[in-house]
PDB file of C-alpha atoms in Angstrom:
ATOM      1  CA  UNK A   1      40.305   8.388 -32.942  1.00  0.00           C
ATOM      2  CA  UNK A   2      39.580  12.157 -33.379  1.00  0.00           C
ATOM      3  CA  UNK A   3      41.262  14.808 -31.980  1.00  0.00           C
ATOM      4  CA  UNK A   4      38.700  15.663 -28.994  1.00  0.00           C
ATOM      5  CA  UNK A   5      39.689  11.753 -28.041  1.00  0.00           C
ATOM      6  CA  UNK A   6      43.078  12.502 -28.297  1.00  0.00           C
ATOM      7  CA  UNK A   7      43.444  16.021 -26.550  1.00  0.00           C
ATOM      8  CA  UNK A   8      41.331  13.863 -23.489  1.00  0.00           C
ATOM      9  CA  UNK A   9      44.011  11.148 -23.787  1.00  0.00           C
ATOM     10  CA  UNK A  10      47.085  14.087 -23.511  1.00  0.00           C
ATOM     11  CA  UNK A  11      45.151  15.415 -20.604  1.00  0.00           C
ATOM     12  CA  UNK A  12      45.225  12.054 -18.434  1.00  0.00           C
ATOM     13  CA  UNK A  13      49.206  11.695 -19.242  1.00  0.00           C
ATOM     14  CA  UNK A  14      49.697  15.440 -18.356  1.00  0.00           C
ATOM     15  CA  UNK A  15      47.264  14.911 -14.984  1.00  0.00           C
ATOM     16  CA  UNK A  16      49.574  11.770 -13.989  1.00  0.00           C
ATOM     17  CA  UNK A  17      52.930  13.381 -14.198  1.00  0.00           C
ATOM     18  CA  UNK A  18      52.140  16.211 -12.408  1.00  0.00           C
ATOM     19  CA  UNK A  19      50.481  13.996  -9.440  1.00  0.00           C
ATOM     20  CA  UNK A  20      53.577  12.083  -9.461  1.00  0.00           C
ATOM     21  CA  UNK A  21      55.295  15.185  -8.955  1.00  0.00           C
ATOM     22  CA  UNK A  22      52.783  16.217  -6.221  1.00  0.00           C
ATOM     23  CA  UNK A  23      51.810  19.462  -8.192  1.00  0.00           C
ATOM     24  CA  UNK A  24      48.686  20.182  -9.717  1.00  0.00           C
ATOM     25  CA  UNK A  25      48.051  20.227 -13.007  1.00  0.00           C
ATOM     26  CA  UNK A  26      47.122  22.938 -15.207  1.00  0.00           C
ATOM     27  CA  UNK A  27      44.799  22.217 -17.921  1.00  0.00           C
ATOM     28  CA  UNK A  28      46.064  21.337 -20.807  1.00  0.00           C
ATOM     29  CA  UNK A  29      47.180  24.516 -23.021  1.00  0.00           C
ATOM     30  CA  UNK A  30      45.124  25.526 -25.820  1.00  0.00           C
ATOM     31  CA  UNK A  31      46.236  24.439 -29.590  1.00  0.00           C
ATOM     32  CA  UNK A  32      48.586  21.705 -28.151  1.00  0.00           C
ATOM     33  CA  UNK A  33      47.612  19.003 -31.057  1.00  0.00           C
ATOM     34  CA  UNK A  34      47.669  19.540 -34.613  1.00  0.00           C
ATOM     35  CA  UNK A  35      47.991  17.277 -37.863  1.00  0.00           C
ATOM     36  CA  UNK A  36      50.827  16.057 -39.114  1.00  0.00           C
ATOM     37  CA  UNK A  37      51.922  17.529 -42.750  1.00  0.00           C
ATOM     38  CA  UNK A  38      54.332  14.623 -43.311  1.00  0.00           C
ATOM     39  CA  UNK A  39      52.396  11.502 -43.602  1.00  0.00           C
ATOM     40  CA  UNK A  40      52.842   8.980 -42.961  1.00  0.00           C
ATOM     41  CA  UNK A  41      55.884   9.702 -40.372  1.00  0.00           C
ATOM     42  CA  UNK A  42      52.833  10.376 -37.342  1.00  0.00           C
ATOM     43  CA  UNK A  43      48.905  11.608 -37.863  1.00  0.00           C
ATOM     44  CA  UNK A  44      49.541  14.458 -35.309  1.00  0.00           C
ATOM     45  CA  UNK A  45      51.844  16.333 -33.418  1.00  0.00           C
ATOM     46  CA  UNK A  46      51.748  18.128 -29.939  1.00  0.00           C
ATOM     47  CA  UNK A  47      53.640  20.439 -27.975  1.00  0.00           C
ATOM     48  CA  UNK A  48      51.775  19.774 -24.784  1.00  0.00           C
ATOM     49  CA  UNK A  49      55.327  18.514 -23.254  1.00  0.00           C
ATOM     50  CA  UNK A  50      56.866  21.592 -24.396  1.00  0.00           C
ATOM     51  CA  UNK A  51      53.782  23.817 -22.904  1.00  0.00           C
ATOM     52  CA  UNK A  52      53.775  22.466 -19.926  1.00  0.00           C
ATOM     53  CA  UNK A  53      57.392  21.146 -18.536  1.00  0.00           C
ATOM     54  CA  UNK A  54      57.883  24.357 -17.293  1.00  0.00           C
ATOM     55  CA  UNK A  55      54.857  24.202 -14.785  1.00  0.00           C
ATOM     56  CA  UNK A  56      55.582  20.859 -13.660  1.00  0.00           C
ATOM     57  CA  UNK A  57      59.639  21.484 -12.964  1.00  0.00           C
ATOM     58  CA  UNK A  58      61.111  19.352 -15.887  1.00  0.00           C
ATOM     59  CA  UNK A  59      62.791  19.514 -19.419  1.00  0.00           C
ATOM     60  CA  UNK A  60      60.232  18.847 -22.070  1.00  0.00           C
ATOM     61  CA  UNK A  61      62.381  16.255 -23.394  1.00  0.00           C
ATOM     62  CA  UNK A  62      61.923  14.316 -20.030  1.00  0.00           C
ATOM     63  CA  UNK A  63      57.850  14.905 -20.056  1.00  0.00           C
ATOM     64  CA  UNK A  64      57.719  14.178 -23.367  1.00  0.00           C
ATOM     65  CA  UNK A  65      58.929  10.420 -22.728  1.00  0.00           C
ATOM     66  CA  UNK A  66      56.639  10.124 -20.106  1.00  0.00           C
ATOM     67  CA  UNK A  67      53.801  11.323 -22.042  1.00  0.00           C
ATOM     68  CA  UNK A  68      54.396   8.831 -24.755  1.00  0.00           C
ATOM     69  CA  UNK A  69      54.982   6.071 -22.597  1.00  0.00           C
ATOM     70  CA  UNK A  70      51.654   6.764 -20.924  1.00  0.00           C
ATOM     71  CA  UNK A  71      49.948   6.950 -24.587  1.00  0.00           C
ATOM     72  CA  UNK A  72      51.151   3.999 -25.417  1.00  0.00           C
ATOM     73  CA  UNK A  73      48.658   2.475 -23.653  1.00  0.00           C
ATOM     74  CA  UNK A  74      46.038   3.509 -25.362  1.00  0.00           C
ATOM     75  CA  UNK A  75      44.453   1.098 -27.674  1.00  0.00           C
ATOM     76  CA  UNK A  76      43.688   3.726 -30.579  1.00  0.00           C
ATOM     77  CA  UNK A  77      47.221   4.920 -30.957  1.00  0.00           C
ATOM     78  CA  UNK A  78      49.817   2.381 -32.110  1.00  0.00           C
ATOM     79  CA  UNK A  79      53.131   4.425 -32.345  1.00  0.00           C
ATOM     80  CA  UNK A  80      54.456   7.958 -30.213  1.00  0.00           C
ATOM     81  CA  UNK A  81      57.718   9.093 -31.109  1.00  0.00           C
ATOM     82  CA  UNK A  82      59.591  11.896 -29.118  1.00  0.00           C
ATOM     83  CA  UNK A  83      61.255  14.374 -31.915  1.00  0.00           C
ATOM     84  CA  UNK A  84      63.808  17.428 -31.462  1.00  0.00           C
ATOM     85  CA  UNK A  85      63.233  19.243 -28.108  1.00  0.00           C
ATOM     86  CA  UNK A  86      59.879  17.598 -26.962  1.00  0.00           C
ATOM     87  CA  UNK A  87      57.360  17.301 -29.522  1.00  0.00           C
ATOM     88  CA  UNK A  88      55.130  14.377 -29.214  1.00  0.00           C
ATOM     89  CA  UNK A  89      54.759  12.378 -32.760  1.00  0.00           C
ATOM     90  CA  UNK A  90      51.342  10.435 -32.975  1.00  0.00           C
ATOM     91  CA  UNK A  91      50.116   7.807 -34.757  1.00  0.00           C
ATOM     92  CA  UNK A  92      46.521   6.417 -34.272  1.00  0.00           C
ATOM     93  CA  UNK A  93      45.334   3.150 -35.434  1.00  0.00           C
ATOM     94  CA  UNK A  94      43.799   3.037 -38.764  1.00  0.00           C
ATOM     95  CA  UNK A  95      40.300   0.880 -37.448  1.00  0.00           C
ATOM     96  CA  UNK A  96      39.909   3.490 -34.320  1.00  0.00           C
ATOM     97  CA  UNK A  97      39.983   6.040 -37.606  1.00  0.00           C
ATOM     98  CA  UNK A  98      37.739   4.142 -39.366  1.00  0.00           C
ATOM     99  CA  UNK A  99      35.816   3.926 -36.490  1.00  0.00           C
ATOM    100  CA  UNK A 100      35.117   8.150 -36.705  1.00  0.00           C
ATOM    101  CA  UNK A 101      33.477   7.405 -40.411  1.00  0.00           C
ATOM    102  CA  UNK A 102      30.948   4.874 -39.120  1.00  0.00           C
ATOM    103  CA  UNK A 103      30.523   7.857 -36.111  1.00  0.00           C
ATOM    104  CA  UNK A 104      29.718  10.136 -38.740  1.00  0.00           C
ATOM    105  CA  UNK A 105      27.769   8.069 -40.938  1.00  0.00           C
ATOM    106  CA  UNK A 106      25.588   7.183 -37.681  1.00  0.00           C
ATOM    107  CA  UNK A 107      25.124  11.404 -36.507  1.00  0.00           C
ATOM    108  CA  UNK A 108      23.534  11.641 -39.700  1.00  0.00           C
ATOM    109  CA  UNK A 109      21.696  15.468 -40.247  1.00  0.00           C
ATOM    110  CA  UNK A 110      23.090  15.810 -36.653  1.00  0.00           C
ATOM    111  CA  UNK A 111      26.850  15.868 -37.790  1.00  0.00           C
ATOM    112  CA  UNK A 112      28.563  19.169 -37.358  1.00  0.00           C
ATOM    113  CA  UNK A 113      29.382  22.157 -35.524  1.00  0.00           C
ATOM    114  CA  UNK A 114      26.878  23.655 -32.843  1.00  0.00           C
ATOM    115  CA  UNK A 115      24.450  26.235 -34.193  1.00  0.00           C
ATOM    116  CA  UNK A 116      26.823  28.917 -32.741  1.00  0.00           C
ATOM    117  CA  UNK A 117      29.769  28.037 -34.188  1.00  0.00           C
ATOM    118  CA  UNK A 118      27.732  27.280 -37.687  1.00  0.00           C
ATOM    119  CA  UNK A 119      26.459  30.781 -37.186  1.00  0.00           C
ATOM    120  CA  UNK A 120      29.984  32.934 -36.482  1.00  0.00           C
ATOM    121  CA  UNK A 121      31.604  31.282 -39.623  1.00  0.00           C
ATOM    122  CA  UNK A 122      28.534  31.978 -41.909  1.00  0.00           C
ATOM    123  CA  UNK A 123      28.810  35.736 -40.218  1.00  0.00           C
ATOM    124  CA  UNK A 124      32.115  35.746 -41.043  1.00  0.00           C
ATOM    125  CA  UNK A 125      31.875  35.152 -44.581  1.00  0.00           C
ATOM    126  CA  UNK A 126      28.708  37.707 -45.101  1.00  0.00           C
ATOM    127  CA  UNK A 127      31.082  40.540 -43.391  1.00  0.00           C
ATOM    128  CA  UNK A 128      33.866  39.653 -45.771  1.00  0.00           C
ATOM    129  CA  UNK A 129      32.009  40.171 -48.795  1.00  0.00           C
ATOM    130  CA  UNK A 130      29.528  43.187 -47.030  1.00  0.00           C
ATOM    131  CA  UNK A 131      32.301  45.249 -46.237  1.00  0.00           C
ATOM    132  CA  UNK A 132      34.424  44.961 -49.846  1.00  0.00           C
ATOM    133  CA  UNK A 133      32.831  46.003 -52.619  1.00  0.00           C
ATOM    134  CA  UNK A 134      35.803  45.141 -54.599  1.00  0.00           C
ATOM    135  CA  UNK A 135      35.271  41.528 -53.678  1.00  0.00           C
ATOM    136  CA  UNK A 136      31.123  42.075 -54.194  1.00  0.00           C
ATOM    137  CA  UNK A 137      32.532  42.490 -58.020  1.00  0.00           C
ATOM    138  CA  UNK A 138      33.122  39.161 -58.755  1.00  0.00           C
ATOM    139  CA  UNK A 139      29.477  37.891 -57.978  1.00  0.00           C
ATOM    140  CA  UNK A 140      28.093  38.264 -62.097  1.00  0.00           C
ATOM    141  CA  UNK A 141      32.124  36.961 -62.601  1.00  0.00           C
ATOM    142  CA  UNK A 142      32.220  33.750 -61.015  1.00  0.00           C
ATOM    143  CA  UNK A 143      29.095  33.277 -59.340  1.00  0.00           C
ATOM    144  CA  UNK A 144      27.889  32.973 -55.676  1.00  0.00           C
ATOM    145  CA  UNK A 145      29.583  29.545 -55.048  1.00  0.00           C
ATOM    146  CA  UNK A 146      32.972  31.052 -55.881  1.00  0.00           C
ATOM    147  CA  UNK A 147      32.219  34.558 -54.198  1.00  0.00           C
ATOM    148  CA  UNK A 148      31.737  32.928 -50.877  1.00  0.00           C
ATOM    149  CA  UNK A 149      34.354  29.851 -51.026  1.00  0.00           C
ATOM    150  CA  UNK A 150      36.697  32.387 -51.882  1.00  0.00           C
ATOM    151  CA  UNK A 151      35.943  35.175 -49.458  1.00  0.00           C
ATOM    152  CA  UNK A 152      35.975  32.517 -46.792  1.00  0.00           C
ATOM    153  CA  UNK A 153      39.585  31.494 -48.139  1.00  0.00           C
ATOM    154  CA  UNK A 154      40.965  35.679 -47.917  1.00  0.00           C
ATOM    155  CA  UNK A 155      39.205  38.923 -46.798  1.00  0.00           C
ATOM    156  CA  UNK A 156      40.573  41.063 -50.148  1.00  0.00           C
ATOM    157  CA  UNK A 157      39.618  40.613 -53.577  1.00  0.00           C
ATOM    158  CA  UNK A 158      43.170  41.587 -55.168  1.00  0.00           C
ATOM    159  CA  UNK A 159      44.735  37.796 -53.846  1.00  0.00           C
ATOM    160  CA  UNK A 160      42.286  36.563 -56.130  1.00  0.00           C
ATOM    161  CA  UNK A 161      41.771  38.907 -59.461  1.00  0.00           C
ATOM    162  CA  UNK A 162      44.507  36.785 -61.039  1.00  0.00           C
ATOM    163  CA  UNK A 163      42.157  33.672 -60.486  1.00  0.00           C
ATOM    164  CA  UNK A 164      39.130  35.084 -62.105  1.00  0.00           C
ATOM    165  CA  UNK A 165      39.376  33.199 -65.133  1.00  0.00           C
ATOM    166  CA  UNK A 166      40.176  30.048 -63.167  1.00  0.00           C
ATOM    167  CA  UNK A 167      37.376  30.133 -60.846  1.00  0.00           C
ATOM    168  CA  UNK A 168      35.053  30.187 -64.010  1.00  0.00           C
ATOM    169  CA  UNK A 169      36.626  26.692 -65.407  1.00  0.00           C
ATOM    170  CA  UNK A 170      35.926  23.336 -64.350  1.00  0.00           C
ATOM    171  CA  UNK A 171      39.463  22.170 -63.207  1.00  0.00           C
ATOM    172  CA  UNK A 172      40.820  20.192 -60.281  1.00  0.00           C
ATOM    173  CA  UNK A 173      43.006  23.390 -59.699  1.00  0.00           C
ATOM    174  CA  UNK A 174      39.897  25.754 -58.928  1.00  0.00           C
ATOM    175  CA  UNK A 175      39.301  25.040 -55.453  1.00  0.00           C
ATOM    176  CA  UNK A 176      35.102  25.721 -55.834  1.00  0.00           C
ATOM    177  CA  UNK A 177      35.133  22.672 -58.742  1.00  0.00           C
ATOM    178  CA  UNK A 178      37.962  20.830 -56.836  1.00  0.00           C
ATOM    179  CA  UNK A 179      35.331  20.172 -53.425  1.00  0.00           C
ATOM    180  CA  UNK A 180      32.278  20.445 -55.248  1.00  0.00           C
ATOM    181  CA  UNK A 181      33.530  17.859 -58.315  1.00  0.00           C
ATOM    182  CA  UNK A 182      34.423  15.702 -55.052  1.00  0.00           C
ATOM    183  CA  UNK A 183      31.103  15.436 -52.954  1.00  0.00           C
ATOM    184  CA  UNK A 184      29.603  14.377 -56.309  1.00  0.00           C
ATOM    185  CA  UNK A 185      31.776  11.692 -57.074  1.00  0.00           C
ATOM    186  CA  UNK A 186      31.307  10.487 -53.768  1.00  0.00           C
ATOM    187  CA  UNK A 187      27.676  10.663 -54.353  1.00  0.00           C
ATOM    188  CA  UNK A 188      28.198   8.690 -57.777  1.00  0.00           C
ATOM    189  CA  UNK A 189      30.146   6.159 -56.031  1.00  0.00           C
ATOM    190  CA  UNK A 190      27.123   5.683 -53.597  1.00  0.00           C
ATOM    191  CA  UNK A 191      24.906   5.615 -56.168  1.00  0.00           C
ATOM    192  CA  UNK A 192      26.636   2.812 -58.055  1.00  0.00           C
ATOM    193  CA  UNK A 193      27.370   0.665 -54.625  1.00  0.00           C
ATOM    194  CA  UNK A 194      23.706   1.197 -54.409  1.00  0.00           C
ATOM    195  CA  UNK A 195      23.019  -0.301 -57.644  1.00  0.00           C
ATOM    196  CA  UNK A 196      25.516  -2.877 -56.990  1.00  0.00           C
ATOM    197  CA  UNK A 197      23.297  -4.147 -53.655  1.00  0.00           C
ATOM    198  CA  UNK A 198      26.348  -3.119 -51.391  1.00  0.00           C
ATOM    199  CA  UNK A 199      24.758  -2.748 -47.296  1.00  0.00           C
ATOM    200  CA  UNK A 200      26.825  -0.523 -45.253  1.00  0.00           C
ATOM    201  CA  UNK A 201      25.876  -3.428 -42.664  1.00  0.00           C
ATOM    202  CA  UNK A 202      28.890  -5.543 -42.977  1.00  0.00           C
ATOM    203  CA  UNK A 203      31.160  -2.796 -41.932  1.00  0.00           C
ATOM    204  CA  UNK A 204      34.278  -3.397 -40.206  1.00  0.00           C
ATOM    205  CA  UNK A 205      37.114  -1.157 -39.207  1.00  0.00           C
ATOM    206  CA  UNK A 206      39.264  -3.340 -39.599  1.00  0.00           C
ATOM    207  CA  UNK A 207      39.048  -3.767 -42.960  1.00  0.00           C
ATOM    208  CA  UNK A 208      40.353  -0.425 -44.292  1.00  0.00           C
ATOM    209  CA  UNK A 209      43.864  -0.603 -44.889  1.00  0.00           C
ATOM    210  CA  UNK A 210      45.174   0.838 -47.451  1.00  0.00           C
ATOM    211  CA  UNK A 211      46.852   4.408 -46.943  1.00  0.00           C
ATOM    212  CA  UNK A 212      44.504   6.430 -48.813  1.00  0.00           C
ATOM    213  CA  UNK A 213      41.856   5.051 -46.536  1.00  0.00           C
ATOM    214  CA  UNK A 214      43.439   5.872 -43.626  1.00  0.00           C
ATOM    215  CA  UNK A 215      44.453   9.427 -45.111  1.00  0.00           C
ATOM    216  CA  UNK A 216      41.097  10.268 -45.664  1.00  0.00           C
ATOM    217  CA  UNK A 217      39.455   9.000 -42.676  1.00  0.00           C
ATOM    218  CA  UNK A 218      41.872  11.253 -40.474  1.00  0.00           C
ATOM    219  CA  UNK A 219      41.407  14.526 -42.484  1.00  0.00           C
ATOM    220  CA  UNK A 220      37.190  13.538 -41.602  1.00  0.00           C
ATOM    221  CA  UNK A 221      38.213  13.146 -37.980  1.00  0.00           C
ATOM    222  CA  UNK A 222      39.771  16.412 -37.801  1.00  0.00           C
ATOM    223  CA  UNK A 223      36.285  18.291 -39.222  1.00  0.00           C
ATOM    224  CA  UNK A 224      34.859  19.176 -36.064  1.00  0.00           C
ATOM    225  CA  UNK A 225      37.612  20.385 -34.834  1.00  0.00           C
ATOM    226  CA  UNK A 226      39.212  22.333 -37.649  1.00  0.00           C
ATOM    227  CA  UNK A 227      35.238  24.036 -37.824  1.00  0.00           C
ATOM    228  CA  UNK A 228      35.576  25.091 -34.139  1.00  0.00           C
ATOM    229  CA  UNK A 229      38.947  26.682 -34.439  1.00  0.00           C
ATOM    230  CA  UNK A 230      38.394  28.283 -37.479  1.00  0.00           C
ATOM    231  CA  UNK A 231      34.906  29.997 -35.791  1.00  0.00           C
ATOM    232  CA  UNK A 232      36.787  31.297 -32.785  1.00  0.00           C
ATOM    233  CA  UNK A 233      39.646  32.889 -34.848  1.00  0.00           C
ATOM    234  CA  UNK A 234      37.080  34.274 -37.492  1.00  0.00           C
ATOM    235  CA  UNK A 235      39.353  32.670 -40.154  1.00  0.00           C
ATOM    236  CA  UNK A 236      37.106  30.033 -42.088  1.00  0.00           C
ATOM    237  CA  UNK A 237      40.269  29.800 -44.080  1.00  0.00           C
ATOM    238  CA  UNK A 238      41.008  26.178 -42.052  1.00  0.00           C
ATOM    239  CA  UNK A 239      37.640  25.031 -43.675  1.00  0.00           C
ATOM    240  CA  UNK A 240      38.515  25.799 -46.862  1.00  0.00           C
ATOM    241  CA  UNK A 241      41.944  24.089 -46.681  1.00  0.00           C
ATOM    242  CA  UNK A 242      40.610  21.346 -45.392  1.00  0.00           C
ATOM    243  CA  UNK A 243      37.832  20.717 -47.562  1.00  0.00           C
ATOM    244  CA  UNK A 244      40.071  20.856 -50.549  1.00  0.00           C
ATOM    245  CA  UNK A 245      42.997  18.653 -48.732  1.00  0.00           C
ATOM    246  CA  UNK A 246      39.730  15.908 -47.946  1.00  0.00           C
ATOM    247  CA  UNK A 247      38.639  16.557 -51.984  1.00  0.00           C
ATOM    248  CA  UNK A 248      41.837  15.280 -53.178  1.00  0.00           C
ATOM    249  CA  UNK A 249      42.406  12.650 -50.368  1.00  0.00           C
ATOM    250  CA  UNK A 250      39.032  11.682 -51.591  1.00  0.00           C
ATOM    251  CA  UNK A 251      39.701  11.313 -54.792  1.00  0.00           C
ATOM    252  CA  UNK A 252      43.140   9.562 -54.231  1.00  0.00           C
ATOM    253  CA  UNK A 253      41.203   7.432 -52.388  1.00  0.00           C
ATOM    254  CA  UNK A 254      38.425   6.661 -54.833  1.00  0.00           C
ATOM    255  CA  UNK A 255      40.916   5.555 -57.545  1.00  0.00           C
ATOM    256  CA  UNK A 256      42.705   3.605 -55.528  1.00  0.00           C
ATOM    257  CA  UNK A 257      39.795   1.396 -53.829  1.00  0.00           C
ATOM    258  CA  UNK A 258      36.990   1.090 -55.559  1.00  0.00           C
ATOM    259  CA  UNK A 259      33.691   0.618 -53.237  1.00  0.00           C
ATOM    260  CA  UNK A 260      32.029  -1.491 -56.361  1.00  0.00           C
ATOM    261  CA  UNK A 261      33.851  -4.572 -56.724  1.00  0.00           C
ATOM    262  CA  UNK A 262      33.772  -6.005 -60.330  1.00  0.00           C
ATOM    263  CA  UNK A 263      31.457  -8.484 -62.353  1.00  0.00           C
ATOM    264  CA  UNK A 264      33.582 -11.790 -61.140  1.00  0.00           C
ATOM    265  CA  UNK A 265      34.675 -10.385 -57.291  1.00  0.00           C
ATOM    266  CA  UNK A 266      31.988 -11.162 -54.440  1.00  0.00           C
ATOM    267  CA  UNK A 267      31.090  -8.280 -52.231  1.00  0.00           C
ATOM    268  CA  UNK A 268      32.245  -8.646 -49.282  1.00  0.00           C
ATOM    269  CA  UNK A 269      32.921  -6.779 -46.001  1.00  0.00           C
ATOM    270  CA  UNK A 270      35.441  -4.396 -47.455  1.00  0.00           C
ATOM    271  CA  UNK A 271      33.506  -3.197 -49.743  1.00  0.00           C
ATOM    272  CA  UNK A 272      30.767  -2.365 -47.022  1.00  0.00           C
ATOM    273  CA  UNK A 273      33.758  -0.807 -45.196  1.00  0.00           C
ATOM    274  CA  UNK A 274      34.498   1.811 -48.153  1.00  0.00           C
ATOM    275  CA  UNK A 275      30.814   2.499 -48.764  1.00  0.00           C
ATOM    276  CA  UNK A 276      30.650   3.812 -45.050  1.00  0.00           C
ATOM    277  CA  UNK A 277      34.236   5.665 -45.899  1.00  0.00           C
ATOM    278  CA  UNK A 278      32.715   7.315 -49.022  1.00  0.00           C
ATOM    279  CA  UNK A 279      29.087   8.280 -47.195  1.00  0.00           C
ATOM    280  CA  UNK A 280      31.269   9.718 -44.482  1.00  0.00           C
ATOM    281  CA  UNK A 281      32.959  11.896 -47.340  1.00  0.00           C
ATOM    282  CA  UNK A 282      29.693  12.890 -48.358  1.00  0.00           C
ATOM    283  CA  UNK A 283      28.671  14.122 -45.219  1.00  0.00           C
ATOM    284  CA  UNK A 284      31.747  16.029 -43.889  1.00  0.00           C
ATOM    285  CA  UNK A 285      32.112  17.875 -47.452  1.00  0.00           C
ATOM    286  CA  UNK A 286      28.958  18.749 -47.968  1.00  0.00           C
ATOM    287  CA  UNK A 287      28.511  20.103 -44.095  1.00  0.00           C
ATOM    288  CA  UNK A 288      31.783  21.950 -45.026  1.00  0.00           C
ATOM    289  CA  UNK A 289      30.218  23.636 -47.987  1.00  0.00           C
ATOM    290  CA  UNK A 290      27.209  24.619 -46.616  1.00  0.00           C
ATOM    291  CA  UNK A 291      28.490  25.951 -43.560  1.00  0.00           C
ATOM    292  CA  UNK A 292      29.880  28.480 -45.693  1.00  0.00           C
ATOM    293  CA  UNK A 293      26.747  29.374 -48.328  1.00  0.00           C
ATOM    294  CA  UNK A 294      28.146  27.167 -51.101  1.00  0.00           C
ATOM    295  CA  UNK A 295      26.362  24.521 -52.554  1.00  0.00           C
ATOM    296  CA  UNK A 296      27.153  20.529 -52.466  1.00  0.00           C
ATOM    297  CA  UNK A 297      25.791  19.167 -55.639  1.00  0.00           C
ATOM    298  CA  UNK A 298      25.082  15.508 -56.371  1.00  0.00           C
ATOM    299  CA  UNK A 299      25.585  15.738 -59.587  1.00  0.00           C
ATOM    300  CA  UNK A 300      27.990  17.609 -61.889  1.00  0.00           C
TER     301      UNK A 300
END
């Protein structure tokens, strides 16, 4: 389930309380959803209850209950909790997230933000390093990869003199090697469940699981998302944390399940399930990259 699903899903509940009130409803307020930092208590959190009770003549406590009880119902969310004052916890079913990699596997080239929104955060980065020539200094330092992942992570070049030696080393705590080192491996793994005659035709959503799976397949769901909010604040900042937040979930992930079974294990639908899992990590990561001028190698 991805967020847009989700936001259309807090829309109906909001839409029904206020017609049982007799009032109509507002639309739903802007930035009402976002992801939960505490897995795996809920996948996401809104404060649509706590936006809107006062419009509709209720405590958000009270609209809150009826929102979850109306969510509930929805076959892609298995659990809403009410917290503190009115805050909606949600958690989403791990096939209906497994469901947005096989969506993103099957946009293909097409996957991604609108050519507008592509185009402000790409501006955005070019202006950051245009109008700094203290940040233009680190180009013959660290390279353009670095440059631009790291002007699109601040606007000034002192937050990151201290990290000019890092950003030249090939460790999981540069952020650069951290995403790129990840797209590879997924492309490694592909390779290899290539090799291994593994079809991405037996998938089923069913089949992943295990909490790394569904970890990464809800930091992929929240891509599109995450790309459009960062475009219309002009803070590509949310790409770059989530790119390196899906890196490491994706290389959690890849340790833990393994798309390539080994020499005495059949393949079998699982394994199809991860390949689509991994290919959907290729995808989102390397989109995420580009969309800021930085490369997504295959190969490291």
């Amino acid at each position: 389930m991805t967020p847009e699903l989700l936001q259309t899903a807090l829309a109906r509940a909001l839409a029904s309380s206020a017609a049982a009130r007799g009032i109509d409803s507002d639309p739903v307020p802007d930035s009402t959803l976002r992801r939960a930092q505490a897995q795996p208590h809920c996948d996401w959190v809104s404060t649509i209850a706590l936006r809107s009770a006062a419009s509709l003549h209720t405590d958000p406590r009270t609209l809150a209950e009826e929102f979850a009880s109306r969510l509930r119902d929805d076959t892609g969310i298995t659990r809403v909790d009410v917290a503190g004052p009115g805050f909606l916890n949600i958690t989403v079913s791990s096939s209906s997230l497994a469901q947005v990699a096989a969506d993103i596997v099957g946009s293909g080239t097409a996957f991604g933000p609108d050519q507008d929104t592509a185009a402000r955060i790409e501006a955005t980065v070019d202006e950051r390093i245009a109008s700094n020539p203290e940040l233009r200094t680190l180009l013959p330092v660290v390279g353009s990869d670095s440059l631009r992942f790291v002007a699109a992570r601040s606007s000034t070049a002192s937050s990151h003199a201290a990290d000019v030696g890092l950003l030249r080393t090939a460790r999981p705590d540069n952020p650069v090697y951290l995403v790129q080192v990840a797209h590879s491996s997924a492309c490694r793994v592909e390779r290899r469940a290539a090799a291994a005659g593994i079809s991405a035709a037996g998938f089923d959503p069913n089949a992943l699981t295990d909490a790394t799976e569904t970890a990464l397949a809800a930091a992929l769901a929240d891509f599109i998302t995450t790309t459009d909010a960062a475009a219309f604040a002009d803070e590509p900042r949310r790409i770059t944390c989530l790119l390196e937040a899906t890196a490491q979930l994706f290389l959690d992930w890849a340790k833990a399940c393994p798309v390539t079974p080994s020499i005495d294990e059949d393949i079998t639908r699982l394994h199809a399930s991860r390949l689509v899992l991994d290919r959907a990590a290729i995808i989102v990561l390397a989109t995420g990259l580009r969309l800021l001028g930085v490369r997504a190698p295959e190969r490291m």
